[in-house]
PDB file of C-alpha atoms in Angstrom:
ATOM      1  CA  UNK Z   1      -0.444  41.967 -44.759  1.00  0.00           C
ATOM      2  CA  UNK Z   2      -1.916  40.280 -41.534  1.00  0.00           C
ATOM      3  CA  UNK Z   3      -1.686  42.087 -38.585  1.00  0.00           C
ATOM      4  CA  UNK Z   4      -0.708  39.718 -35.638  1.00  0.00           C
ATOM      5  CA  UNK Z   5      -3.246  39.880 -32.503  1.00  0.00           C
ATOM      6  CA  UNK Z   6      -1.819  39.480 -29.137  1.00  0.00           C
ATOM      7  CA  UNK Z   7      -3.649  37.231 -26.876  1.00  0.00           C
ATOM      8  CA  UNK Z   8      -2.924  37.402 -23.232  1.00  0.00           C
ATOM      9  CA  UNK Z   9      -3.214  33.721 -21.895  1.00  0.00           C
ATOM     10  CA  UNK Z  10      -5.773  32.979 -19.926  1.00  0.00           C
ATOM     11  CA  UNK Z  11      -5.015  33.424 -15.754  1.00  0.00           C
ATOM     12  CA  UNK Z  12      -5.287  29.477 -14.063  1.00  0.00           C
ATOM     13  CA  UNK Z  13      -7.388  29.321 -10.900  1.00  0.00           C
ATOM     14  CA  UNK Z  14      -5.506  28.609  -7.843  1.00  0.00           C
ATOM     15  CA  UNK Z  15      -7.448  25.338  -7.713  1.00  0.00           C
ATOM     16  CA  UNK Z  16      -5.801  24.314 -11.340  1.00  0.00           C
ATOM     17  CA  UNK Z  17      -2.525  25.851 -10.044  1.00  0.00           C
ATOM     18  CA  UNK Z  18      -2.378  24.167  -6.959  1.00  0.00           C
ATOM     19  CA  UNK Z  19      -3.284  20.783  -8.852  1.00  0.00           C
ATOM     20  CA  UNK Z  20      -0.368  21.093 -11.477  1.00  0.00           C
ATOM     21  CA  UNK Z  21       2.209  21.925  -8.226  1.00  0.00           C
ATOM     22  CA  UNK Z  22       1.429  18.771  -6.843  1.00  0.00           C
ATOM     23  CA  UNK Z  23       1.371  16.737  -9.832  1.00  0.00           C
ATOM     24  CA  UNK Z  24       4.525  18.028 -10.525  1.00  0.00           C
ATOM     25  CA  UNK Z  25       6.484  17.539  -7.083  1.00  0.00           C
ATOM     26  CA  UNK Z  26       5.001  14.022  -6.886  1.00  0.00           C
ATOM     27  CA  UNK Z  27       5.742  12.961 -10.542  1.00  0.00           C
ATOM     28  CA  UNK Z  28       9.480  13.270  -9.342  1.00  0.00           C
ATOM     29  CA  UNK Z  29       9.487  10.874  -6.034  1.00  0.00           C
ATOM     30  CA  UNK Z  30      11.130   7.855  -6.879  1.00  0.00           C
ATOM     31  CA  UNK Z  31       9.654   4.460  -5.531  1.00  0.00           C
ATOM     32  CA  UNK Z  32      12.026   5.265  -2.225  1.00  0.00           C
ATOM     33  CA  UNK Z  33      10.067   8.016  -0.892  1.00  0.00           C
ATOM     34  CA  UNK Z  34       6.390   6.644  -1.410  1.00  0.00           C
ATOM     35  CA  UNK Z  35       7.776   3.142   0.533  1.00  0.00           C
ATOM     36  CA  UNK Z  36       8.897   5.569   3.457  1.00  0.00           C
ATOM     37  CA  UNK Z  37       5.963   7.240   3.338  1.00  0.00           C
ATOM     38  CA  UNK Z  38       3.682   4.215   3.232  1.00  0.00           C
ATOM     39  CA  UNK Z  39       6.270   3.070   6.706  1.00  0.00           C
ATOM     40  CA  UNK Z  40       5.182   6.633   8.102  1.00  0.00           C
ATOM     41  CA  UNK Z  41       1.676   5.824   8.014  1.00  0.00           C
ATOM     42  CA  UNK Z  42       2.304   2.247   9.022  1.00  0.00           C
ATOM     43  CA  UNK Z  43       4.138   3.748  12.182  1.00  0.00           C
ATOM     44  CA  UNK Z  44       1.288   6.846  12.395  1.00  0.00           C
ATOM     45  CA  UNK Z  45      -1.549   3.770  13.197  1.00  0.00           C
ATOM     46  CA  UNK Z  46       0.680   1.658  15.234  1.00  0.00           C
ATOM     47  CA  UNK Z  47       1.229   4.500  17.502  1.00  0.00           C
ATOM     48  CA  UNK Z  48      -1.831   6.668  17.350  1.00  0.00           C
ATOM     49  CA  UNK Z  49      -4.465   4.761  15.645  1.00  0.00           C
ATOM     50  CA  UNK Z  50      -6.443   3.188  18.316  1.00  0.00           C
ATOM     51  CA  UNK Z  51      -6.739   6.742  20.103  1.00  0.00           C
ATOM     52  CA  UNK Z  52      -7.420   8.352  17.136  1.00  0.00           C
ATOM     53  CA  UNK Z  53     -10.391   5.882  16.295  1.00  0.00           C
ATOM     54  CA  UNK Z  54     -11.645   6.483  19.552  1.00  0.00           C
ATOM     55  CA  UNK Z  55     -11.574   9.696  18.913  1.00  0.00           C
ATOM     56  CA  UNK Z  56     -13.606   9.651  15.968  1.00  0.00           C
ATOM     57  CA  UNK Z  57     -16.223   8.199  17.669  1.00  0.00           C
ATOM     58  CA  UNK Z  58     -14.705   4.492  16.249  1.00  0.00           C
ATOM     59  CA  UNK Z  59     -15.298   1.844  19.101  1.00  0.00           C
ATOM     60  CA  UNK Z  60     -11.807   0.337  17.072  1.00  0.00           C
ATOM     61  CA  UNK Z  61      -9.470   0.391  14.194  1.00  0.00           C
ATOM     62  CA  UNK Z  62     -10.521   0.031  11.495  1.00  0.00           C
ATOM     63  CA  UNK Z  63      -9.350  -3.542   9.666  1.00  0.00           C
ATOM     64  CA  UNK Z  64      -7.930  -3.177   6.329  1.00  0.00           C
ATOM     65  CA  UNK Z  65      -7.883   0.558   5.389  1.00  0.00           C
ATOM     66  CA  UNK Z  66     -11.461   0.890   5.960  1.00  0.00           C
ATOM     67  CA  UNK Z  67     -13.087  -1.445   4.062  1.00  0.00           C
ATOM     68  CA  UNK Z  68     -14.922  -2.584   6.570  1.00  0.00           C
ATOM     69  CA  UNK Z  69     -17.138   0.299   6.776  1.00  0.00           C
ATOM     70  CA  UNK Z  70     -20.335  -1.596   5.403  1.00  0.00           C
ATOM     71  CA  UNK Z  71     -20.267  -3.419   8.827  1.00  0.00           C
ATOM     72  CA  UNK Z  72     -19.903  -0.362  10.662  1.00  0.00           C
ATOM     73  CA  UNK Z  73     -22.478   1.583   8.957  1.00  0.00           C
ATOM     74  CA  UNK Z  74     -24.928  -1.197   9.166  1.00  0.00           C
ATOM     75  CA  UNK Z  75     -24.185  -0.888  13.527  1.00  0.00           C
ATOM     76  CA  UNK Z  76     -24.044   2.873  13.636  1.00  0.00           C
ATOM     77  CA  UNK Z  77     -24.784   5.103  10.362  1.00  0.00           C
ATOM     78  CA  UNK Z  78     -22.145   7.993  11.591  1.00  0.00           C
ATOM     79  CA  UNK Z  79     -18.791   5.947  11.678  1.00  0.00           C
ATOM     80  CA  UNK Z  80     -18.890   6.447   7.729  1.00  0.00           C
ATOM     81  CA  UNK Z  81     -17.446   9.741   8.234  1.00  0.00           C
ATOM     82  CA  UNK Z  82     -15.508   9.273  11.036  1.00  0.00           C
ATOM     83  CA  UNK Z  83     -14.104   6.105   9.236  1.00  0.00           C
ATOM     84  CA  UNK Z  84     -13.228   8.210   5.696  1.00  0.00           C
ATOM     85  CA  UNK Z  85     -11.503  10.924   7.793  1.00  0.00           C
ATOM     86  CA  UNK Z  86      -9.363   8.404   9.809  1.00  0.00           C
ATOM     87  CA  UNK Z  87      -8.551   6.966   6.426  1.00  0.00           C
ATOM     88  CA  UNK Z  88      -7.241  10.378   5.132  1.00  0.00           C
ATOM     89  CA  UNK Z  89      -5.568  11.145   8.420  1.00  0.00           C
ATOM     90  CA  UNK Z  90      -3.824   8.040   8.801  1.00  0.00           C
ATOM     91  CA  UNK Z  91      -3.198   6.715   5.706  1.00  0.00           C
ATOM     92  CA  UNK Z  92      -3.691   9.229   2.573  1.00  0.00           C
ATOM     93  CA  UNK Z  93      -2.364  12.166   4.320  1.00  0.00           C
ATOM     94  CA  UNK Z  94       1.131  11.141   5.759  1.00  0.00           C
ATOM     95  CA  UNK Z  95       1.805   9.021   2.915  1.00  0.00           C
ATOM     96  CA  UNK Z  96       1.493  12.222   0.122  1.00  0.00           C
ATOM     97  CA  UNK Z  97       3.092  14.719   2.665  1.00  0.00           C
ATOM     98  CA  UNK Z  98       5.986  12.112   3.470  1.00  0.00           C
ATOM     99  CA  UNK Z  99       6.570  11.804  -0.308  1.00  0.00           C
ATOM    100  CA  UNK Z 100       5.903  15.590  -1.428  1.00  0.00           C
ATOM    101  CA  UNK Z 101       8.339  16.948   1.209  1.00  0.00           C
ATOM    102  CA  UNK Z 102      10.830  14.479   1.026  1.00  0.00           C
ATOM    103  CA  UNK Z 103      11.371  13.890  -3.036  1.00  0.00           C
ATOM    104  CA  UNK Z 104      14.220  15.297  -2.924  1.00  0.00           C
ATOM    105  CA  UNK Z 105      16.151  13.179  -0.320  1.00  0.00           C
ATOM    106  CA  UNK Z 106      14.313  10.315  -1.682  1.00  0.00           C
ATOM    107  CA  UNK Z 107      15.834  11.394  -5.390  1.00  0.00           C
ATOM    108  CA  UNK Z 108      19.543  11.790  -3.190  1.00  0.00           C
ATOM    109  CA  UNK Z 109      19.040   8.064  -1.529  1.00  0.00           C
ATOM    110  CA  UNK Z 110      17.356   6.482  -4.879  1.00  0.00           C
ATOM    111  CA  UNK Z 111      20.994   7.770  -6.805  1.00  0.00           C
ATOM    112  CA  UNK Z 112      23.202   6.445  -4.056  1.00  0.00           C
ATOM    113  CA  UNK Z 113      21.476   2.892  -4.277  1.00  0.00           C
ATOM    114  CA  UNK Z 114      21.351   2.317  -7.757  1.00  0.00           C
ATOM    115  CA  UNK Z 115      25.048   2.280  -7.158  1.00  0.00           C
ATOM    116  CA  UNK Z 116      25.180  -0.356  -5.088  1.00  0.00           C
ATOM    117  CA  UNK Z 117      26.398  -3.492  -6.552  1.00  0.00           C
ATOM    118  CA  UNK Z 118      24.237  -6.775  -6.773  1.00  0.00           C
ATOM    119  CA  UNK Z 119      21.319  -5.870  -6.236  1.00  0.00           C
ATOM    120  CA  UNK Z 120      21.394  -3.566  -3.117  1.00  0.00           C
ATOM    121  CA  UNK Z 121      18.976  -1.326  -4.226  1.00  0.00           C
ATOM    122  CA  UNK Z 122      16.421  -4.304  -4.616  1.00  0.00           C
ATOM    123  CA  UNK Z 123      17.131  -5.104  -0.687  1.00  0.00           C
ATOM    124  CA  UNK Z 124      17.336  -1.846   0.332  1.00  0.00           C
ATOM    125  CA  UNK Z 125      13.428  -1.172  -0.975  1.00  0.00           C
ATOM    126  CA  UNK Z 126      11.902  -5.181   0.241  1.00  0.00           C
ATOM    127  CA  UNK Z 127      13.326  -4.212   3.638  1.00  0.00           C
ATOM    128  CA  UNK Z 128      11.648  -1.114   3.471  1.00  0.00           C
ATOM    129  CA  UNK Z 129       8.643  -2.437   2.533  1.00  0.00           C
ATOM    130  CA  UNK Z 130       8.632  -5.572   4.769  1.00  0.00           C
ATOM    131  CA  UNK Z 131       8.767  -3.261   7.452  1.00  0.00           C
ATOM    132  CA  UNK Z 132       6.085  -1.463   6.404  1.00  0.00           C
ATOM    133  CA  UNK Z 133       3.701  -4.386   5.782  1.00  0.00           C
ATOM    134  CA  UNK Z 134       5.146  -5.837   9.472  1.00  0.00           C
ATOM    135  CA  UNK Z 135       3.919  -3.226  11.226  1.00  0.00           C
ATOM    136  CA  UNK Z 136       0.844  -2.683   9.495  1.00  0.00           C
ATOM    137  CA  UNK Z 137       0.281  -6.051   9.744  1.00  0.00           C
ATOM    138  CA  UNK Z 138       0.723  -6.487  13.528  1.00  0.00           C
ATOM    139  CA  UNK Z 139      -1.856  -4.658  14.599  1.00  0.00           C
ATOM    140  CA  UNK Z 140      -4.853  -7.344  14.200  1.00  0.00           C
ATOM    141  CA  UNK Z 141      -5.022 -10.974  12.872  1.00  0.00           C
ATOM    142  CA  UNK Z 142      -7.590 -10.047  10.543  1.00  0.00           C
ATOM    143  CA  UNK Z 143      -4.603  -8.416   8.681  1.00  0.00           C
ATOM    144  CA  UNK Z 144      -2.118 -11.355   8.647  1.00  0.00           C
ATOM    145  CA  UNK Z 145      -4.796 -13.828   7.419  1.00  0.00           C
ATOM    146  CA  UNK Z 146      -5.693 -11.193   4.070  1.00  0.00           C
ATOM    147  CA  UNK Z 147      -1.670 -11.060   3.843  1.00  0.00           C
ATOM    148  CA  UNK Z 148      -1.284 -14.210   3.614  1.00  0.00           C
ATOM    149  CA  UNK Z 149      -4.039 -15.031   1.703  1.00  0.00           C
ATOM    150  CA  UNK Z 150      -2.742 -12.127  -0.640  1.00  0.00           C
ATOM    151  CA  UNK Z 151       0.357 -13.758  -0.895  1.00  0.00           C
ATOM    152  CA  UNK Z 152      -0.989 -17.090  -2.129  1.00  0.00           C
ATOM    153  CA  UNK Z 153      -2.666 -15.700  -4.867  1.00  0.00           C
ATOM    154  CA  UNK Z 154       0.409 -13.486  -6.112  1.00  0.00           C
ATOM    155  CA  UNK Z 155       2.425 -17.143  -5.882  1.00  0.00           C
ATOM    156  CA  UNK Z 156       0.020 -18.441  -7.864  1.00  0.00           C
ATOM    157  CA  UNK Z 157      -1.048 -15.749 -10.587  1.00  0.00           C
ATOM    158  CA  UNK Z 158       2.813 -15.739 -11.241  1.00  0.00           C
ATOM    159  CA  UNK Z 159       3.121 -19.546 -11.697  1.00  0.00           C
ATOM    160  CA  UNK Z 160       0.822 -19.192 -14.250  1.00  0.00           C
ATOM    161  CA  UNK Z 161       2.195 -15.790 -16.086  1.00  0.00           C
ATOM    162  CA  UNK Z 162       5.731 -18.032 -16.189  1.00  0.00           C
ATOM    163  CA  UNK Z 163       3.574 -20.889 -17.539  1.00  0.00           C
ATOM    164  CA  UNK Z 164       0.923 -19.207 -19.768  1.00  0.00           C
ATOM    165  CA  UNK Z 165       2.418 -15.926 -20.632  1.00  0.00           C
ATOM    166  CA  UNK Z 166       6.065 -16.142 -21.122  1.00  0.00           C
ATOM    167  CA  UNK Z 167       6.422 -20.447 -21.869  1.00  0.00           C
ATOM    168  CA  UNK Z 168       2.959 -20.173 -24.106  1.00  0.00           C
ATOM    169  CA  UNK Z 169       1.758 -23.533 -22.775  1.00  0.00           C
ATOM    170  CA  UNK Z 170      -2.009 -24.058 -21.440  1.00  0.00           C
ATOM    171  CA  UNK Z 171      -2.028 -25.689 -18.573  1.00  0.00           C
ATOM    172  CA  UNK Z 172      -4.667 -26.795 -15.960  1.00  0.00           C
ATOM    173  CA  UNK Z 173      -2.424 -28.455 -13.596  1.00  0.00           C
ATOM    174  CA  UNK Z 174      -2.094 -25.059 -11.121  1.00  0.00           C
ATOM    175  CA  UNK Z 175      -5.477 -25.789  -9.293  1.00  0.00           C
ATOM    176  CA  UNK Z 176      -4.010 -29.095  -8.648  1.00  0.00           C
ATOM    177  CA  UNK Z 177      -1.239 -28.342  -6.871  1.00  0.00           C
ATOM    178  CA  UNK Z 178      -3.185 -25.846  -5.035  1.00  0.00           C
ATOM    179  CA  UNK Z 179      -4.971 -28.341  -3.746  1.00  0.00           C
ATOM    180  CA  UNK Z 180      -2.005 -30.696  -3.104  1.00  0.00           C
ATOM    181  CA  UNK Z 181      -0.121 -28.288  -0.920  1.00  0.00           C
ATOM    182  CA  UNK Z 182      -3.345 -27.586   0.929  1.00  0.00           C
ATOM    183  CA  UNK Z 183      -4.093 -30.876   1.891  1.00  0.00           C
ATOM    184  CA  UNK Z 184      -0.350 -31.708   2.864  1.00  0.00           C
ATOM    185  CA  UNK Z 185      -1.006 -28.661   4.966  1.00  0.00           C
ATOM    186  CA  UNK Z 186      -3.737 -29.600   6.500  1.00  0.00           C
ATOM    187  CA  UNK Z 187      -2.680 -33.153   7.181  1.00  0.00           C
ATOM    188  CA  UNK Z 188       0.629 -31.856   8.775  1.00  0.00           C
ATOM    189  CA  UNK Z 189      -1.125 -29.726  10.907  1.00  0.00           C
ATOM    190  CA  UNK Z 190      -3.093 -32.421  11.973  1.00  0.00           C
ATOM    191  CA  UNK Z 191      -0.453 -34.380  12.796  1.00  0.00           C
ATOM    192  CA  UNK Z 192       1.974 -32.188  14.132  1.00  0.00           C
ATOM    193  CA  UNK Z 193       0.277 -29.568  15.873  1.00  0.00           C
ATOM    194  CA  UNK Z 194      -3.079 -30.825  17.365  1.00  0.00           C
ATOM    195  CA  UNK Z 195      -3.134 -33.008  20.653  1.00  0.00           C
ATOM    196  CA  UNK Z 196      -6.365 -34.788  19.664  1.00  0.00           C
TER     197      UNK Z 196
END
């Protein structure tokens, strides 16, 4: 006969504890709630970035969520720092405590939408995020240029999934008609917009 030994499990730490709460109440926001927080911080530096960046010791905001920190390091060692906090405090920060505390309104809206007929629920969330990339967006020219820049690519890497992936067909001809809508660009420019 085996005698059965009782083992107590083994207490978490609070760390570990405090890690699997979070996981947990962020595993549940739907797509919803992380767009509306992403418009939260988008609003949080529209409103209070330029005074928070000042003071962090920033002489500006930074561009594109920081990344320009090897230029700012290479001008004054310290904004490292300053630029990682204003990073958490503007954009980490209000985006996880918009989506943590608001999962389950965000659950509430993401039902009512997926009832909406034709596609509502697709508008509903590009308005959303339009918004969100508006405002971010607005606040230097640095921003729209990456935008748009981003946006060419994405046109272009799914051009060539439809082609390549889905149709199986190689073809060589996207590069090409890169280039041709460039140069029409640049030659209606030319013509249309310069006084020269």
């Amino acid at each position: 006969m085996e005698a059965k030994i009782d083992v107590a499990p083994v207490p978490r730490k609070p760390a570990a504890r405090v890690r699997k709460v979070i996981r947990e109440r962020l595993a549940r926001v739907p797509l919803i709630g992380w767009l509306f927080g992403m418009l939260a911080a988008a609003l949080i530096e529209y409103f209070f970035g330029l005074p928070l960046a000042r003071a962090l010791g920033l002489s500006k905001v930074p561009l594109l969520f920081g990344t320009d920190v090897i230029s700012l390091i290479l001008k004054s060692p310290g904004a490292l720092l300053s630029t990682l906090v204003y990073v958490l405090l503007v954009y980490i920060a209000p985006t996880l405590l918009v989506a943590a505390f608001t999962h389950s309104l965000a659950n509430t809206l993401a039902e009512i939408l997926l009832r909406l007929p034709g596609g509502g629920s697709l508008l509903v969330h590009l308005g959303v995020f339009y918004a969100t990339i508006h405002i971010w967006s607005g606040l230097n020219v640095y921003r729209v240029l990456i935008l748009k820049l981003m946006l060419i690519a994405v046109m272009a890497t799914l051009s060539l999934n439809v082609i390549n992936g889905y149709m199986g067909e190689f073809s060589c001809s996207h590069p090409g008609f890169l280039a041709i809508g460039a140069y029409t660009s640049s030659v209606l420019t030319v013509l249309l917009f310069v006084n020269d």
